[in-house]
mmCIF file of C-alpha atoms in Angstrom:
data_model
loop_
_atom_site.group_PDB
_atom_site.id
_atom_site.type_symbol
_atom_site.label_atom_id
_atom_site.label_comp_id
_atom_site.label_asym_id
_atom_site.label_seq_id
_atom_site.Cartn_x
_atom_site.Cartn_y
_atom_site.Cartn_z
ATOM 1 C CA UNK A 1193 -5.245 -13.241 9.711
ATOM 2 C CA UNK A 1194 -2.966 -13.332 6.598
ATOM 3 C CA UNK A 1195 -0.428 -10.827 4.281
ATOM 4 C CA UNK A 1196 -3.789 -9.416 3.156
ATOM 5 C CA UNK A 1197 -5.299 -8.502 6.936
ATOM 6 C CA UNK A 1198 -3.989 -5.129 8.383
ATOM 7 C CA UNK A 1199 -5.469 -4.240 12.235
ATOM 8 C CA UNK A 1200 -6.411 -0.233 12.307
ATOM 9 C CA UNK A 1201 -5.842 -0.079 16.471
ATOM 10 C CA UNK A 1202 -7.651 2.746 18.273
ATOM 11 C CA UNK A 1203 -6.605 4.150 21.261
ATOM 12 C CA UNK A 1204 -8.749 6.374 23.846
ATOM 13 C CA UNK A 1205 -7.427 9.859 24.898
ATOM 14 C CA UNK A 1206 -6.298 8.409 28.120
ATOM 15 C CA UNK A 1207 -4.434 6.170 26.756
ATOM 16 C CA UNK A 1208 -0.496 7.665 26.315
ATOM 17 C CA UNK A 1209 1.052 5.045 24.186
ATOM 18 C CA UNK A 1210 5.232 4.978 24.388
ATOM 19 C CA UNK A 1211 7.571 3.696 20.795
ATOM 20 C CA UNK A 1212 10.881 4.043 21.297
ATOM 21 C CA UNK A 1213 11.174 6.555 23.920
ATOM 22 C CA UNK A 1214 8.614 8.826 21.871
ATOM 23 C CA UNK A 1215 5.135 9.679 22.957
ATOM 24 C CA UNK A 1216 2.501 9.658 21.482
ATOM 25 C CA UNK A 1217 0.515 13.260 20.606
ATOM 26 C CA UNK A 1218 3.942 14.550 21.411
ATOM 27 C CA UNK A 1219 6.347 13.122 19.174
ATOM 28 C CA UNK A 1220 4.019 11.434 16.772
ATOM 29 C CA UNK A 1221 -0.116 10.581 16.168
ATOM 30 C CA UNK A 1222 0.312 7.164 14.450
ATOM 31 C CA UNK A 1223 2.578 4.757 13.572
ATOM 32 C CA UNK A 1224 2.310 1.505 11.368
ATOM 33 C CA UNK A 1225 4.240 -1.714 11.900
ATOM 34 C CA UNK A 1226 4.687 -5.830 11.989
ATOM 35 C CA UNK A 1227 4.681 -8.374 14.086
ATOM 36 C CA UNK A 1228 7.813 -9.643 12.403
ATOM 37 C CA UNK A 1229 10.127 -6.575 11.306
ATOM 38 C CA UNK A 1230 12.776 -9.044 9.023
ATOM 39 C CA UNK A 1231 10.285 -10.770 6.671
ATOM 40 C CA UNK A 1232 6.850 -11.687 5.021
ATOM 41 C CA UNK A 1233 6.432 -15.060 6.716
ATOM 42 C CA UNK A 1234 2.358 -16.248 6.744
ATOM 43 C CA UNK A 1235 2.604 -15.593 11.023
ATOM 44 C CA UNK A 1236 3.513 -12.095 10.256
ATOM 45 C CA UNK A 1237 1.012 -9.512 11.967
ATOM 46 C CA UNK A 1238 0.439 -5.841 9.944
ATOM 47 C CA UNK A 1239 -1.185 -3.364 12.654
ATOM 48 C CA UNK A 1240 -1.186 0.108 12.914
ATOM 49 C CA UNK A 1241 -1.435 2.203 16.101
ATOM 50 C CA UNK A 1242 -3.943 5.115 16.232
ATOM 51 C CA UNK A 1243 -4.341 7.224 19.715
ATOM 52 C CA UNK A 1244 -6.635 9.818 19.992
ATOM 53 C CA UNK A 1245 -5.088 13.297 20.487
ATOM 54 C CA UNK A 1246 -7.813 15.349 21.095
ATOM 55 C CA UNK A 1247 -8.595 16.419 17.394
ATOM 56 C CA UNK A 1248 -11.731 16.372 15.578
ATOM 57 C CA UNK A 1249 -12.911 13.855 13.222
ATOM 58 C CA UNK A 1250 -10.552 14.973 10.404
ATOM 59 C CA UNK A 1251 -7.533 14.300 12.130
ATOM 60 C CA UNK A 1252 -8.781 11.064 12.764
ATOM 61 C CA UNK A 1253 -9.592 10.169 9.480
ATOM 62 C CA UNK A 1254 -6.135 12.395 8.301
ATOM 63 C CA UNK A 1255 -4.192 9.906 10.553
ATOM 64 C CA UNK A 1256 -6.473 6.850 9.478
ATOM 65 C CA UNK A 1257 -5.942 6.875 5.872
ATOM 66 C CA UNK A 1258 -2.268 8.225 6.259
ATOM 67 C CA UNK A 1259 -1.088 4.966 7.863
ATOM 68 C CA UNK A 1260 -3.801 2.514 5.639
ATOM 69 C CA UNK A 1261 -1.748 4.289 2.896
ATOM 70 C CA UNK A 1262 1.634 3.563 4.356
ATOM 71 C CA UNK A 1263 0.913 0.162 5.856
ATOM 72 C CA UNK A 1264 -0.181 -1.593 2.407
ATOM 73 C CA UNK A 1265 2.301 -0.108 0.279
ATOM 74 C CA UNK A 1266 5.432 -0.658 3.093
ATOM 75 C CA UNK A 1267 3.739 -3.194 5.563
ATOM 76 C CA UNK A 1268 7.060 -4.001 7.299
ATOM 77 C CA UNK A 1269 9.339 -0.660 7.754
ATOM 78 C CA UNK A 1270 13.284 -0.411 8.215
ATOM 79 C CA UNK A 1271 14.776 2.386 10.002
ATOM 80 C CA UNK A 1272 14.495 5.607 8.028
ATOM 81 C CA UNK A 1273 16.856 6.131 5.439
ATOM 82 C CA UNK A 1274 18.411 2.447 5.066
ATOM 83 C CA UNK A 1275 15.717 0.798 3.364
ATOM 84 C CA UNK A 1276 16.262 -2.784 2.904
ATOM 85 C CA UNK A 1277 13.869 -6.216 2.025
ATOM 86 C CA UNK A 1278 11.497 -5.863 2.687
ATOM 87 C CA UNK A 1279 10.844 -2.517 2.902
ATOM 88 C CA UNK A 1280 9.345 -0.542 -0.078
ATOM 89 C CA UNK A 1281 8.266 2.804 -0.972
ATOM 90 C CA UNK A 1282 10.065 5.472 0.407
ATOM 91 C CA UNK A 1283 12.806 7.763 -0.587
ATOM 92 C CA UNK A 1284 16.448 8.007 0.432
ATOM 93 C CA UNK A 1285 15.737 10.086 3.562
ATOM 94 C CA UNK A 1286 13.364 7.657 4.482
ATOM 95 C CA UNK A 1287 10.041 9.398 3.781
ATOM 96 C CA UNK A 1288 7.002 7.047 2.813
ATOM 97 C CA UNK A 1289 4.268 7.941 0.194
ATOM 98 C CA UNK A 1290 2.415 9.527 2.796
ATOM 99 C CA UNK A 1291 5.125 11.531 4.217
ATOM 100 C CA UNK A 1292 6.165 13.016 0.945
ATOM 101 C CA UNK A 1293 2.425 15.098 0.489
ATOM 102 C CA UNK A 1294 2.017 16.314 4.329
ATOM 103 C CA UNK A 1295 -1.104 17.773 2.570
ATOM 104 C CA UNK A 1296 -4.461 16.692 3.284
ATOM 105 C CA UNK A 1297 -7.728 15.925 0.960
ATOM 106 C CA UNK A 1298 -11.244 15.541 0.559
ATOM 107 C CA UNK A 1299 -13.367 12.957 -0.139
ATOM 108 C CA UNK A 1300 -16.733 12.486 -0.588
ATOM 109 C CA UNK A 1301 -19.362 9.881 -0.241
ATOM 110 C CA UNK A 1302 -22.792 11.260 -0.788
ATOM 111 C CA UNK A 1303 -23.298 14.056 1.182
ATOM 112 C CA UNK A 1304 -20.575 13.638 3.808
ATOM 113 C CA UNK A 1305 -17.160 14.906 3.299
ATOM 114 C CA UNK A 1306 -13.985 13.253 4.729
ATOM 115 C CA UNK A 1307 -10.454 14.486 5.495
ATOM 116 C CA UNK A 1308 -7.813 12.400 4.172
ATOM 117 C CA UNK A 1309 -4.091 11.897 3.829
ATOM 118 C CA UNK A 1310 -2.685 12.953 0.219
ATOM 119 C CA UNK A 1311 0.266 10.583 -0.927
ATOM 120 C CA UNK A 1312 2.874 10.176 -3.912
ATOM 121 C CA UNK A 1313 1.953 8.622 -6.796
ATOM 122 C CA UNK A 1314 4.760 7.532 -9.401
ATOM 123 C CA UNK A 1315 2.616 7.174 -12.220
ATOM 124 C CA UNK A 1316 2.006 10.900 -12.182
ATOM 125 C CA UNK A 1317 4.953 11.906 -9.975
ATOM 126 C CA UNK A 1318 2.150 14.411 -7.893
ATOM 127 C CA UNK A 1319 0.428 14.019 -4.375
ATOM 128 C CA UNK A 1320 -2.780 12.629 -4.854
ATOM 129 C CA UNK A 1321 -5.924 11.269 -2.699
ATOM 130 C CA UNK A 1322 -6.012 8.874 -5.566
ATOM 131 C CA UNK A 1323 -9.016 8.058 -7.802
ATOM 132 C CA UNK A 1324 -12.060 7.084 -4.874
ATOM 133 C CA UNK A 1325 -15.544 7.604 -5.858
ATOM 134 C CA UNK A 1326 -18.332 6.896 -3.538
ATOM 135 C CA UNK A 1327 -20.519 3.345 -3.715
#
């Protein structure tokens, strides 16, 4: 593992999965994190936590690419709207780039069509599922 490694974790539907007194399907559907909450340092482990709620494949792709999204662009988060190092990429009520689009997308890779998570781009200051194009 490195800065560059983040772990996608899946859970079964069986599998009730508690953060802070929240549960999840109930009060959330995924949630991205770190090992180490207070810095970059090489031990530092990026995961993100993925339970199954019962949904088809679209909301597990949805949820998928909503964290990827999140997790590489503000791998370690600070509590909501007090962002601080080394938090990036959210706004001042604590919102991250996928948060701010809600919306989903679709992709496509040959013949197969995929839901995904739309998130903020600065560059054109719009929601976006960004500029993908199959292999």
């Amino acid at each position: 593992a490195d800065l560059n490694t983040l772990y996608m974790v899946y859970f079964p539907q069986s599998v009730t999965i508690e953060l802070d007194g929240l549960m999840s399907c109930q009060d959330f559907g995924a949630y991205h994190f770190a090992t180490d909450d207070t810095s970059l340092s090489k031990k530092n482990i990026f995961y993100a936590v993925e339970p199954d709620c019962g949904g088809s494949i679209g909301n597990i792709t949805f949820a998928a690419s909503h964290e990827f999204a999140e997790a590489t662009t503000d791998n370690v988060p600070t509590p909501g709207s007090v962002p601080d190092f080394p938090q990036a990429w959210n706004d001042a009520s604590g919102f991250e780039i996928g948060d701010l689009c809600g919306a989903g997308g679709q992709l496509t890779a040959g013949t197969s069509h995929y839901t995904v998570t739309q998130y903020f781009l600065n560059s054109t200051m719009h929601c976006s599922t960004g500029g993908y194009t199959s292999p």
